[in-house]
Tab-separated table of C-alpha atoms in Angstrom:
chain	number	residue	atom	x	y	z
A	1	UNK	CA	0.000	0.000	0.000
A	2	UNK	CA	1.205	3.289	-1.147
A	3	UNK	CA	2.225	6.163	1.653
A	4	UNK	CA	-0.803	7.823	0.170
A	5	UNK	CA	-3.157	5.350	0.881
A	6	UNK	CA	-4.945	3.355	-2.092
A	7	UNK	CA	-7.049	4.118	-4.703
A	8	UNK	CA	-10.140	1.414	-3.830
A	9	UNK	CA	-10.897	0.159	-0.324
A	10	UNK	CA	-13.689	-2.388	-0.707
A	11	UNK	CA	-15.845	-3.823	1.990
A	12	UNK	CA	-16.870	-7.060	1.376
A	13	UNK	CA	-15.460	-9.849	-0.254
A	14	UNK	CA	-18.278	-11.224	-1.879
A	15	UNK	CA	-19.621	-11.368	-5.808
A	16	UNK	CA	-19.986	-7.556	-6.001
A	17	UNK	CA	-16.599	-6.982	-4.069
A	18	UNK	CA	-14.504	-8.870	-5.878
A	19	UNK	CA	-15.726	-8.349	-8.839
A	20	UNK	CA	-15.128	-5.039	-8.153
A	21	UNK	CA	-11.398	-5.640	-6.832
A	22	UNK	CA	-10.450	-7.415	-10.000
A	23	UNK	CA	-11.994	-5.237	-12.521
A	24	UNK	CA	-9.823	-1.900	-10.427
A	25	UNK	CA	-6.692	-3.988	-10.372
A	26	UNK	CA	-7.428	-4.682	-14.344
A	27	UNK	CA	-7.697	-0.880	-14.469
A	28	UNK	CA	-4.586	-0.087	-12.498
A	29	UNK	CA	-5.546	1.063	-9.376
A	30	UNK	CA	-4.253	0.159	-5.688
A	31	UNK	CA	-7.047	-1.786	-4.112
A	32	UNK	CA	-7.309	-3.129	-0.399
A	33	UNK	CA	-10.236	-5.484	0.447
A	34	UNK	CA	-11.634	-5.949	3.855
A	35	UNK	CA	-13.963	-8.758	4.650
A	36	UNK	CA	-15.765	-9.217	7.632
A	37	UNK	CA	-15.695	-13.712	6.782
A	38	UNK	CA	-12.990	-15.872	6.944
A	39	UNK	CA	-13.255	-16.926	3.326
A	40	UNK	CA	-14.388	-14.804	0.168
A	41	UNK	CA	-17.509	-15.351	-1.849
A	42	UNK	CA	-20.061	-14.745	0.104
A	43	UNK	CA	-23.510	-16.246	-1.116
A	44	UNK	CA	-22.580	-16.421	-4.682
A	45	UNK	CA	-20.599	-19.613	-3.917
A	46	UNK	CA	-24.090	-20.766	-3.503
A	47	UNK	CA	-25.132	-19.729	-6.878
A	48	UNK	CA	-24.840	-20.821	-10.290
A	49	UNK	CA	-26.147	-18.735	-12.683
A	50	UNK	CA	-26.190	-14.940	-14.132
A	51	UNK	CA	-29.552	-13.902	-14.971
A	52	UNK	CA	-31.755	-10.521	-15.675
A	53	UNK	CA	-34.656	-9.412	-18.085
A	54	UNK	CA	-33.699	-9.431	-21.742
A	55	UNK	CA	-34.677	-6.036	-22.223
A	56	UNK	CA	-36.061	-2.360	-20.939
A	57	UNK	CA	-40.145	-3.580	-21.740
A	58	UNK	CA	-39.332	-6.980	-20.016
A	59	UNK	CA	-37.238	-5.502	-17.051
A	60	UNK	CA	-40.413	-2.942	-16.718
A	61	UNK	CA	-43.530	-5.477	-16.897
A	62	UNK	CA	-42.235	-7.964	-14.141
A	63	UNK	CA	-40.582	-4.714	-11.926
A	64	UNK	CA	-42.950	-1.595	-12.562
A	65	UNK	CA	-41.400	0.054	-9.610
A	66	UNK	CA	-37.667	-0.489	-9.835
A	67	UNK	CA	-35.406	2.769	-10.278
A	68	UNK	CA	-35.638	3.337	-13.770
A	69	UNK	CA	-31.951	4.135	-14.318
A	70	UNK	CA	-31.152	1.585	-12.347
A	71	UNK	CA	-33.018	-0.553	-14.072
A	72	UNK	CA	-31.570	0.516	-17.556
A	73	UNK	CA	-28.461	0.007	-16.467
A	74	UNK	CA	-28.238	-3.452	-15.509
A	75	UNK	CA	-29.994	-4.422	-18.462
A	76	UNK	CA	-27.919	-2.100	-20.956
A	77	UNK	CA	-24.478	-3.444	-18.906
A	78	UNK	CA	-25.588	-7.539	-18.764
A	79	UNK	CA	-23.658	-8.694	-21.584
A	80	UNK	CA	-20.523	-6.605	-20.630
A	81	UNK	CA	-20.374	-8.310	-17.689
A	82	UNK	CA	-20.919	-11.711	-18.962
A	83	UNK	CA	-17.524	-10.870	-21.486
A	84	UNK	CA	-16.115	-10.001	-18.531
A	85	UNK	CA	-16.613	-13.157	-16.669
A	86	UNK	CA	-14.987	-15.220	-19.943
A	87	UNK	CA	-12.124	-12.594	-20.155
A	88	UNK	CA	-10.825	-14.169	-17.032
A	89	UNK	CA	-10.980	-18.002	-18.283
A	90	UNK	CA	-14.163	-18.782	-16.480
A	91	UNK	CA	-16.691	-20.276	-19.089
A	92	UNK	CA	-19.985	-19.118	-18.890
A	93	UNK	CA	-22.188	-21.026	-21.040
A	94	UNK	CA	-24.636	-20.005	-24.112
A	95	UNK	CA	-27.965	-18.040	-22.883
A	96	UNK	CA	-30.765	-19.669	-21.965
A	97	UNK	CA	-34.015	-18.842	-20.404
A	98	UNK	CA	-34.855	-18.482	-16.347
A	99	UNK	CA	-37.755	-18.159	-14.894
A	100	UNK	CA	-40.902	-17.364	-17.522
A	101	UNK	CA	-39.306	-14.291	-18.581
A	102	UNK	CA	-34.903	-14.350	-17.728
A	103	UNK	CA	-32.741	-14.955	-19.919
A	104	UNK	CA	-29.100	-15.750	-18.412
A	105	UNK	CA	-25.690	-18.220	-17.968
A	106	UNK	CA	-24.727	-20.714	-16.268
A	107	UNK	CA	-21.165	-20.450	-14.640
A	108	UNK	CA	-18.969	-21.612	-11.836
A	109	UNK	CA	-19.062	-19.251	-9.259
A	110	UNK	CA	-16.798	-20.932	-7.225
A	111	UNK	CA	-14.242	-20.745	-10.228
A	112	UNK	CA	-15.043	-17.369	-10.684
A	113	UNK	CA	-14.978	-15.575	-7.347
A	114	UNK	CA	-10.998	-17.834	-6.926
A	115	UNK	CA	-10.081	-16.068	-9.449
A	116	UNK	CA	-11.061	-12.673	-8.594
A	117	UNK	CA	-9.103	-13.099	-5.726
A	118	UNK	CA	-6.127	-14.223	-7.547
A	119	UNK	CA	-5.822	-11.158	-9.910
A	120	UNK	CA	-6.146	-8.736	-6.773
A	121	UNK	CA	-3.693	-10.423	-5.093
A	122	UNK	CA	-1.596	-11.298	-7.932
A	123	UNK	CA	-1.465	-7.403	-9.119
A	124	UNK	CA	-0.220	-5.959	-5.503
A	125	UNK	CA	-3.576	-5.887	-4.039
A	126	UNK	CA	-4.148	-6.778	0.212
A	127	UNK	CA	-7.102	-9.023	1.407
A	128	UNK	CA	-7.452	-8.746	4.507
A	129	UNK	CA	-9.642	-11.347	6.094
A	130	UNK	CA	-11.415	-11.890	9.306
A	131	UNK	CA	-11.299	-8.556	9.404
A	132	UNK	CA	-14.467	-5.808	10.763
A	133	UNK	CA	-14.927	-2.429	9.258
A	134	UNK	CA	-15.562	-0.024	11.850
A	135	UNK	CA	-16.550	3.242	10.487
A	136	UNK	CA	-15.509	5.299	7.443
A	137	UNK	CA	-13.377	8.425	7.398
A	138	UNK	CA	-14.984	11.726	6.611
A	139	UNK	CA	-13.286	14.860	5.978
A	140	UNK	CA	-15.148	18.058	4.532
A	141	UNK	CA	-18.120	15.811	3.320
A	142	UNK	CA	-15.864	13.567	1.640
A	143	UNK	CA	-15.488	9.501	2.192
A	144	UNK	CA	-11.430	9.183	2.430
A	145	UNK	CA	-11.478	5.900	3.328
A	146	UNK	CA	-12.083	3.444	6.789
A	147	UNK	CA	-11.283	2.299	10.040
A	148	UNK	CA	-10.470	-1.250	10.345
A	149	UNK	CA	-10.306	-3.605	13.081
A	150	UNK	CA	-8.475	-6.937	11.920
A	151	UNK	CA	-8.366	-10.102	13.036
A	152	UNK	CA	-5.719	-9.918	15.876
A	153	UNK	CA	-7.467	-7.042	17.264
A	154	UNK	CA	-5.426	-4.019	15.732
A	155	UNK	CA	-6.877	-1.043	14.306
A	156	UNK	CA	-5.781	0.241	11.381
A	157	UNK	CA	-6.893	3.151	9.160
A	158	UNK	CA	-7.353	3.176	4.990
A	159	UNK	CA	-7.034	5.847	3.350
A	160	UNK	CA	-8.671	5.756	-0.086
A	161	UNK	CA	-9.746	8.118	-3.143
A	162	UNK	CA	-13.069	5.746	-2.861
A	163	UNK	CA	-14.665	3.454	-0.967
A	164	UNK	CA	-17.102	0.547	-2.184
A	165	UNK	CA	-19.598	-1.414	0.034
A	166	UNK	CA	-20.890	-4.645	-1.025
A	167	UNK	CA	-21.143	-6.833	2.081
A	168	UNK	CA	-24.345	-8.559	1.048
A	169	UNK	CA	-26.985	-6.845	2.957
A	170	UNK	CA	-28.497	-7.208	6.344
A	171	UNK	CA	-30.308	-10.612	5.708
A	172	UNK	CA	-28.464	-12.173	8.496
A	173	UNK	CA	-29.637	-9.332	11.089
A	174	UNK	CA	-33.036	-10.481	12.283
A	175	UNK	CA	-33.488	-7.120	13.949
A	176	UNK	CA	-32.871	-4.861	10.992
A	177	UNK	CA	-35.055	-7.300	8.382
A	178	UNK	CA	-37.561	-7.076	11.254
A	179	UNK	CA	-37.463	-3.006	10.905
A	180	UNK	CA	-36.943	-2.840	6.923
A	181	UNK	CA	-38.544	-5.640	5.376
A	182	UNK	CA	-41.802	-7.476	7.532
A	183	UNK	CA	-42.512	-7.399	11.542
A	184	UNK	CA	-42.041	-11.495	10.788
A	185	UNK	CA	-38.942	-11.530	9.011
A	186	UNK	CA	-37.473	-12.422	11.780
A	187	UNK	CA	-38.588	-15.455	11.935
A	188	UNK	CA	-37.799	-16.631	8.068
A	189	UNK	CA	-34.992	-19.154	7.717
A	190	UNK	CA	-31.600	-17.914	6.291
A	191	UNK	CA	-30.621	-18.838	2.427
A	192	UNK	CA	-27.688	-16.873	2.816
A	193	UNK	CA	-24.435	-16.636	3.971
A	194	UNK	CA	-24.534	-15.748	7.572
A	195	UNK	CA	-21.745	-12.686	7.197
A	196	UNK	CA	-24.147	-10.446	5.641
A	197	UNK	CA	-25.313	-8.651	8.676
A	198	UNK	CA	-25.718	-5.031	7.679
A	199	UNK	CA	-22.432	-4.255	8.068
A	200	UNK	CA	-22.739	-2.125	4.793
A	201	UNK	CA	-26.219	-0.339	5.581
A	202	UNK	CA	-25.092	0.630	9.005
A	203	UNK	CA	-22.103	2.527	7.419
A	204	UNK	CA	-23.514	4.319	4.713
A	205	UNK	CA	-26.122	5.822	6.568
A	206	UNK	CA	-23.712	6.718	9.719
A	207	UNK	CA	-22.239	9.370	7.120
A	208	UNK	CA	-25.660	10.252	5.608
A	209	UNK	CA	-26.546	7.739	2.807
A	210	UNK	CA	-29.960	7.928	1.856
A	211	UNK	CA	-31.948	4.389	1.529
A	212	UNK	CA	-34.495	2.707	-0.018
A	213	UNK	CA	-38.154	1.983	0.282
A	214	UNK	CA	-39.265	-0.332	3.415
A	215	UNK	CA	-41.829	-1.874	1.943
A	216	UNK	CA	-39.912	-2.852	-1.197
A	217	UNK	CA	-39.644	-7.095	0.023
A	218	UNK	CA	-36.875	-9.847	-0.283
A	219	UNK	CA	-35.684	-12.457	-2.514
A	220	UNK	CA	-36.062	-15.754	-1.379
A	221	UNK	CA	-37.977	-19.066	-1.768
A	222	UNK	CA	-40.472	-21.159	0.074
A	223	UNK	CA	-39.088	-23.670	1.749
A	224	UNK	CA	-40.523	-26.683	4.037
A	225	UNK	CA	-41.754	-25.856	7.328
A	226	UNK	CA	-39.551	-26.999	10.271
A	227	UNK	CA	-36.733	-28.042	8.779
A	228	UNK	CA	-33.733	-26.052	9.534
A	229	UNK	CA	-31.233	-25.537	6.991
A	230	UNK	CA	-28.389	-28.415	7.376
A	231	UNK	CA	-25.573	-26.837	4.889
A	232	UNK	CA	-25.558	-24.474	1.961
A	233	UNK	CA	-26.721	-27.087	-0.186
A	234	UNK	CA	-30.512	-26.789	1.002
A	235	UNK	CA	-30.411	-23.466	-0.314
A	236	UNK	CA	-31.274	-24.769	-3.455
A	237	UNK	CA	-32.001	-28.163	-2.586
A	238	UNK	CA	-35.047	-27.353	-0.113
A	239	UNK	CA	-36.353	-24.312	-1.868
A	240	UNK	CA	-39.921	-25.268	-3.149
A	241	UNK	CA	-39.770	-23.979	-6.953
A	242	UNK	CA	-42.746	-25.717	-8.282
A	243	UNK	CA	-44.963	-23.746	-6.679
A	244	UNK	CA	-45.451	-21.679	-9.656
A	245	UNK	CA	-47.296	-25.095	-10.540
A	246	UNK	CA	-49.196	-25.975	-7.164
A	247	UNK	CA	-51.900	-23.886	-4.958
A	248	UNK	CA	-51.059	-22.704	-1.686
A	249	UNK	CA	-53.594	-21.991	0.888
A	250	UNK	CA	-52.625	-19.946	4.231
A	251	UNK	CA	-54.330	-21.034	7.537
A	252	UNK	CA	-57.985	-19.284	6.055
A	253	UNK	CA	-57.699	-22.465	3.506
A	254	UNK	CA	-57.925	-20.074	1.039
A	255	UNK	CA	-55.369	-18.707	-2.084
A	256	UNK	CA	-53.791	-15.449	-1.775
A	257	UNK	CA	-51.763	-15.045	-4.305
A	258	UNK	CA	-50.959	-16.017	-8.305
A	259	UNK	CA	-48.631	-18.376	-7.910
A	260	UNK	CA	-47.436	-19.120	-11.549
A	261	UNK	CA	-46.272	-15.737	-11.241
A	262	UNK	CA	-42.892	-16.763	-9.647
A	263	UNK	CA	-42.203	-18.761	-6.221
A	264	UNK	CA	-39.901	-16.357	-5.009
A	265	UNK	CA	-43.096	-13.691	-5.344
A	266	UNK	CA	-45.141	-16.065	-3.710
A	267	UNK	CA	-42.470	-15.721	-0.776
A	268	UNK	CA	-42.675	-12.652	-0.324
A	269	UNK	CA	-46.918	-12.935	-0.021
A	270	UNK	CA	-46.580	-15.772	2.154
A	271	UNK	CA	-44.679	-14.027	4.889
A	272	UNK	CA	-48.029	-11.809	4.863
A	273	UNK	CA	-50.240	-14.161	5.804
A	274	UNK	CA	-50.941	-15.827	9.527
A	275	UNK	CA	-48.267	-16.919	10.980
A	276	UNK	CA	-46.169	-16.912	7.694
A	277	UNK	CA	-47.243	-20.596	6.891
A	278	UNK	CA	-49.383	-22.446	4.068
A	279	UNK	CA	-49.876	-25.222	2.645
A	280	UNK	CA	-48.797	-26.241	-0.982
A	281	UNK	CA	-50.582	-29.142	-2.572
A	282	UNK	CA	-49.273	-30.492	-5.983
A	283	UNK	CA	-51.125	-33.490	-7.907
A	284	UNK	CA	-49.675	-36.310	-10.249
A	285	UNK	CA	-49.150	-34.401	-13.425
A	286	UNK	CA	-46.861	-31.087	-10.912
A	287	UNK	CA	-45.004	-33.690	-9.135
A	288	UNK	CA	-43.972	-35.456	-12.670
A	289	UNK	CA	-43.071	-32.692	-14.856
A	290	UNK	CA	-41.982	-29.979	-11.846
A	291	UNK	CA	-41.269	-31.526	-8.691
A	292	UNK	CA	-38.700	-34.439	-9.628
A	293	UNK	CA	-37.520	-32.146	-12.631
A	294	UNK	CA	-34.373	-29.381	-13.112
A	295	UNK	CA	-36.105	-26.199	-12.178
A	296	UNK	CA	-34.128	-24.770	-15.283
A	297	UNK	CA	-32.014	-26.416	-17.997
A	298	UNK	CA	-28.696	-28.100	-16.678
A	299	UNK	CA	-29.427	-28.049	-12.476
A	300	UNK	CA	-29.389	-31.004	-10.726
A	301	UNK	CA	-33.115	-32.724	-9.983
A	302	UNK	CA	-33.956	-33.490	-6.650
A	303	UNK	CA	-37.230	-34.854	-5.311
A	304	UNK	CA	-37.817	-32.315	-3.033
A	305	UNK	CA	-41.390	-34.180	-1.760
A	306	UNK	CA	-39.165	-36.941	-0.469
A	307	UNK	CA	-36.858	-34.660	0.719
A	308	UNK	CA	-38.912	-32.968	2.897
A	309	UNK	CA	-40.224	-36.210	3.984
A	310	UNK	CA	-37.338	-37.676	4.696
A	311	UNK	CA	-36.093	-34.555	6.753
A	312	UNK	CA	-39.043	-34.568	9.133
A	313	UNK	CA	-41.173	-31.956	7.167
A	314	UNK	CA	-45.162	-31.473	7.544
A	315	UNK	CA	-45.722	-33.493	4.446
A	316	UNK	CA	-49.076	-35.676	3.391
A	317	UNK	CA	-49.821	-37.674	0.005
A	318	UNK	CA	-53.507	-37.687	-0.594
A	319	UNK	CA	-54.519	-41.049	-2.990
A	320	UNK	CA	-57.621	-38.959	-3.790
A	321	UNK	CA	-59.260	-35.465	-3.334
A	322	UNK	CA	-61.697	-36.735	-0.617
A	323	UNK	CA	-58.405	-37.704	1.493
A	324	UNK	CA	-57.080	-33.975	1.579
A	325	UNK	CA	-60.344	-33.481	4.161
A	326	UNK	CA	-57.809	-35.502	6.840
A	327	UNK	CA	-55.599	-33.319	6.936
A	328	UNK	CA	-54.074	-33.424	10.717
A	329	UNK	CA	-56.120	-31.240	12.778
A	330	UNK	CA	-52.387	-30.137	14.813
A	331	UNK	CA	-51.483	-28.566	11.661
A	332	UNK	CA	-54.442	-25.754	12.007
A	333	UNK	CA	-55.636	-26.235	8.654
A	334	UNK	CA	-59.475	-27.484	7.935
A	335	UNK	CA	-59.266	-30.281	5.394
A	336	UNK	CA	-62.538	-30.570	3.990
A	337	UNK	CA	-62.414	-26.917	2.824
A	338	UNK	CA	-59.000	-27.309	1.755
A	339	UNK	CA	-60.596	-30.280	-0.523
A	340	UNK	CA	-63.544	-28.067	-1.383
A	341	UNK	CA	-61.136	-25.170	-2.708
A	342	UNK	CA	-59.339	-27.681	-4.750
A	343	UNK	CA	-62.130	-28.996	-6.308
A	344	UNK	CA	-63.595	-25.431	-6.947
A	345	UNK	CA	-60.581	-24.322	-8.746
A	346	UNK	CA	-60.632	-27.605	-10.989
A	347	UNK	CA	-64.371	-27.163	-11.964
A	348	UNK	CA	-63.314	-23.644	-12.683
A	349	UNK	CA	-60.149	-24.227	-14.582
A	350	UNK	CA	-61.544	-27.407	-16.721
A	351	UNK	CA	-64.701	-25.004	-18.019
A	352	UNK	CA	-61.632	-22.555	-19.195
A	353	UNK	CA	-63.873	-19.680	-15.927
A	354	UNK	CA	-60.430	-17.564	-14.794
A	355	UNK	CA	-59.841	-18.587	-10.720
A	356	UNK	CA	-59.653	-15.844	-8.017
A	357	UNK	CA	-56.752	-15.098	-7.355
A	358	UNK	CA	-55.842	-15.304	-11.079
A	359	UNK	CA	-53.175	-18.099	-13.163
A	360	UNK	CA	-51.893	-16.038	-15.599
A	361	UNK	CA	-49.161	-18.996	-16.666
A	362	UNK	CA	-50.231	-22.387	-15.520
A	363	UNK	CA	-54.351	-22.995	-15.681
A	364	UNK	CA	-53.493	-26.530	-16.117
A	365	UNK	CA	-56.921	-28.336	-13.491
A	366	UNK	CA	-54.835	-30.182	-10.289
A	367	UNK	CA	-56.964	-33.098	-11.175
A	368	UNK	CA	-54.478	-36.107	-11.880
A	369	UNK	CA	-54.220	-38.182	-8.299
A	370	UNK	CA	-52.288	-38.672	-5.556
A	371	UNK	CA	-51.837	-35.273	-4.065
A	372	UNK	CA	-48.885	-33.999	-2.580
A	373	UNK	CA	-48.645	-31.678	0.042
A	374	UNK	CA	-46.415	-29.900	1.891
A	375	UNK	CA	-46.422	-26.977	4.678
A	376	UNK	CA	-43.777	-24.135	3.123
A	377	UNK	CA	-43.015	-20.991	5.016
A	378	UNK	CA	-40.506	-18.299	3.032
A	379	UNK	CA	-36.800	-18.120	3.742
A	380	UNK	CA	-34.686	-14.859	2.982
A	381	UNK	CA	-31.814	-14.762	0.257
A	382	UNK	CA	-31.331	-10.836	0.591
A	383	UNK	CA	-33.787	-7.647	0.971
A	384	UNK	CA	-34.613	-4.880	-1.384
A	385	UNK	CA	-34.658	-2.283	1.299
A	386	UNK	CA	-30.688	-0.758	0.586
A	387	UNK	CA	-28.567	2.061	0.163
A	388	UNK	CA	-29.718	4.325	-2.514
A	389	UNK	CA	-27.010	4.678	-5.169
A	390	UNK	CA	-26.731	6.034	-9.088
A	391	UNK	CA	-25.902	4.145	-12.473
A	392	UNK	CA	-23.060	5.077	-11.607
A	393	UNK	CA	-22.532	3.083	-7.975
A	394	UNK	CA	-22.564	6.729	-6.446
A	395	UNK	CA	-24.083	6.442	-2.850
A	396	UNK	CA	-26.140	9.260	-2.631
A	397	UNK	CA	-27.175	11.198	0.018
A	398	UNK	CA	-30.751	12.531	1.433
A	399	UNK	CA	-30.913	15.225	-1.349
A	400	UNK	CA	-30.000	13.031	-4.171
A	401	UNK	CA	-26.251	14.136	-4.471
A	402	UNK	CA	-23.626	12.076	-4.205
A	403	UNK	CA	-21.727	11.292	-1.352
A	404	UNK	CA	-18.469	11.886	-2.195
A	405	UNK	CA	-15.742	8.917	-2.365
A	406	UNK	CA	-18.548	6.644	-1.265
A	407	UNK	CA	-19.832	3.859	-3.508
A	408	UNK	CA	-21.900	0.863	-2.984
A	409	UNK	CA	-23.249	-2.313	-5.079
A	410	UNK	CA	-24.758	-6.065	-4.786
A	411	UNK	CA	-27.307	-6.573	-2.141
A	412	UNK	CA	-25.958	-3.687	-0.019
A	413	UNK	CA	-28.322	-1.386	-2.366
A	414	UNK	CA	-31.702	-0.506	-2.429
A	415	UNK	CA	-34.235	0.840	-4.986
A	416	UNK	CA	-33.006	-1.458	-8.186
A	417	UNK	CA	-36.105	-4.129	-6.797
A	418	UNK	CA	-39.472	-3.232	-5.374
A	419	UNK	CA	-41.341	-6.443	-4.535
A	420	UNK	CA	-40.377	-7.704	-7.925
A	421	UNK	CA	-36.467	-9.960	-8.837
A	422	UNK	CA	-34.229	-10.314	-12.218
A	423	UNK	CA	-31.409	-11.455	-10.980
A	424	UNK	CA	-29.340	-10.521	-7.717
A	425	UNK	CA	-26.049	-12.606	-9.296
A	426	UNK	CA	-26.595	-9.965	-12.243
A	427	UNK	CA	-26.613	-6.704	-10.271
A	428	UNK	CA	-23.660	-7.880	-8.336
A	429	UNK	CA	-21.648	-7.864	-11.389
A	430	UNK	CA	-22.810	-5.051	-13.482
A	431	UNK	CA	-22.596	-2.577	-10.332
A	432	UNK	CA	-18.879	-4.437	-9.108
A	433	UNK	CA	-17.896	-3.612	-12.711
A	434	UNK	CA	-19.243	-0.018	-12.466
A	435	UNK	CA	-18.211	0.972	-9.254
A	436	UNK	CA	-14.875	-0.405	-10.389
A	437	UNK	CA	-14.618	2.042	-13.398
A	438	UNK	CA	-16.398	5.079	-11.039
A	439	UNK	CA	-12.989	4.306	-9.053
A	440	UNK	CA	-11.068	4.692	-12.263
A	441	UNK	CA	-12.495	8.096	-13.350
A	442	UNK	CA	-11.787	8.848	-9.742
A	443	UNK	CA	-8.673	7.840	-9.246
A	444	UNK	CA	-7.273	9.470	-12.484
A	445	UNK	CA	-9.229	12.508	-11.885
A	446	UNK	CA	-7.283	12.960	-9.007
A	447	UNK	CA	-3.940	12.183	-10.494
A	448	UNK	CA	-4.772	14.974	-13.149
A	449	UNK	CA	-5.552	17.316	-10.418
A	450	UNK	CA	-2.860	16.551	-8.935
């Protein structure tokens, strides 16, 4: 590290930090990363694939309420940052849809992320691990850099032309998700890495950093009830995908909610309901084509029915409608109107009559026996609620200025979602990438001035 401090300090080690780190070293800057973990990657060693909206009308449809520039720019920047990921010798493979409306690629995160870290390193740059950010450095309204506490206990200060966030969010703080996303979200299970405490939010907003809506939601999945997650691998493995394809009823035995619209949507509207629980019944023809299949082209099936079954989940199979009414009375839920609902929305569905709550993209009858049901409550990946930034990564303050020397991206940020997801792997990247070069036009700017 240079007398003079560095040119990028970066909080958070993660998809959005490194990222970040490798794209600055690329560019020729000084970079020091601190991360609060003993290892780097964060949740996107839990991911797999790189996915957004194909374009501005598609990014707008499924998230109406998103900040529009925002929102341009991650769809404008996607396929930058996919070149970007194959610059390095990480193969991302060929597009291919996600979800009913993403298109995206499939990569090795794990790869990717290694290598981040190598280039830093390899081009002069520090990691620091184990290591807690404290507070940043202020001078005249400016961000020059941090306070660190490392992992034998000394404090150290870096300086730095600009600083990035991107520690993830504050998913693994059940007091701030209770006071920015639900009065429940406490009690949601964790599909996350367990680092991401807030660390980020609390910073920013120390110094002034504006933030986003509180009721903007989460991104997560349902899950089965009652079954704690063992290791990362239920993150995927226990989320409940086909739901898009099943009904869900809360403890009213009635539906709430579209669900064809997208199961981590569904998440968000279970959380809503009493006591955050419901119960998701699939028939013959869901658990065939959507239960025991790859959720999207190339992932690993897993029978998440037996799953959950074998894991000590609430879980029934019904040889008929007329056994749904038997439902266990323990499990709060009346069975014969449970049955009754089913059997409404087939007679409704089969004479082509639209169901209330609507199925805009699966009106497919549930009338192929057994049944399958399982209790779900939602789990958290990461919330919407976030520091505010620009297209540019720019925290910005109360008034809509910058903060100056001050950047943020990944899950640290708010106001790119608003109860609506394209991709969190995606936003990681294009805003690492962009704070990266905001550093750059920083840095140099200085240099001239200098």
């Amino acid at each position: 590290m240079r007398p003079d401090g560095v040119d990028l300090l970066i909080v958070g080690a993660g998809m959005a930090g490194l990222t970040a780190g490798a794209r600055a070293v690329r560019n020729g800057l000084s970079v020091v990363i601190a991360e609060i973990g003993g290892d780097v990657g964060g949740s996107a060693r839990f991911a797999g694939y790189a996915w957004t909206a194909p374009s501005h009308d598609v990014m707008d449809q499924h998230n109406p309420h998103g900040d529009v520039a925002l929102k341009r720019a991650l769809v404008d920047r996607f396929d930058d940052g996919i070149s970007w990921i194959r610059s390095l010798g990480v193969e991302a493979k060929d597009a291919q849809r996600i979800l009913s409306f993403g298109r995206g690629h499939q990569f090795d995160t794990n790869h990717y992320v290694d290598t981040c870290r190598r280039l830093v390193l390899d081009s002069g740059g520090e990691l620091l691990l184990e290591t807690d950010t404290e507070r940043l450095m202020v001078e005249h309204g400016t961000v020059v850099g941090a306070e660190l506490r490392t992992a034998d206990g000394t404090r150290r200060q870096v300086r730095a032309r600009a600083t990035l966030l991107a520690t993830g969010g504050f998913q693994g703080d059940p007091a701030l998700r209770t006071a920015h996303v639900h009065p429940h979200a406490d009690r949601m299970e964790l599909r996350s890495n367990p680092h991401s405490r807030g660390g980020g939010y609390r910073l920013a907003t120390r110094v002034g950093a504006a933030t986003g809506h509180h009721d903007a939601g989460f991104y997560g999945h349902l899950i089965p009830s009652g079954i704690p997650f063992a290791d990362p691998a239920d993150f995927v493995d226990m989320s409940l995908y086909y739901s898009e394809h099943a009904l869900l009823f809360n403890l009213r035995n009635e539906r709430f909610a579209d669900e064809t619209l997208g199961d981590h949507l569904t998440a968000m509207a279970l959380l809503e309901q009493p006591e955050s629980r419901g119960l998701l019944i699939a028939d013959a023809r869901v658990f065939r084509d959507w239960i025991v299949g790859s959720y999207v082209e190339g992932a690993v099936a897993v029978d998440k029915f037996a799953l959950a079954s074998k894991r000590g989940g609430r879980v029934g199979l019904a040889e008929d409608l007329d056994e749904l009414a038997w439902l266990p009375e323990e499990w709060g839920y009346r069975g014969d109107a449970v049955r009754d609902a089913v059997k409404r929305f087939n007679e409704q569905t089969s004479a082509g009559l639209e169901p209330a709550p609507g199925r805009e993209l699966d009106r497919l009858p549930l009338d192929e026996p057994p049944y399958y049901v399982i209790e779900t409550v939602p789990a958290i990946t990461f919330p919407f609620h976030g520091v505010r930034i620009d297209d540019r990564a720019r925290v910005l303050r109360e008034d809509g200025e910058p903060l100056h020397g001050l950047l943020a991206a990944g899950s640290d940020t708010g106001g790119l979602w608003h109860r609506a997801y394209a991709g969190g792997l995606a936003s990681a990247l294009v805003y690492g990438l962009t704070a990266a070069d905001t550093a750059t036009e920083i840095a140099t700017r200085v240099v001239r001035h200098t």
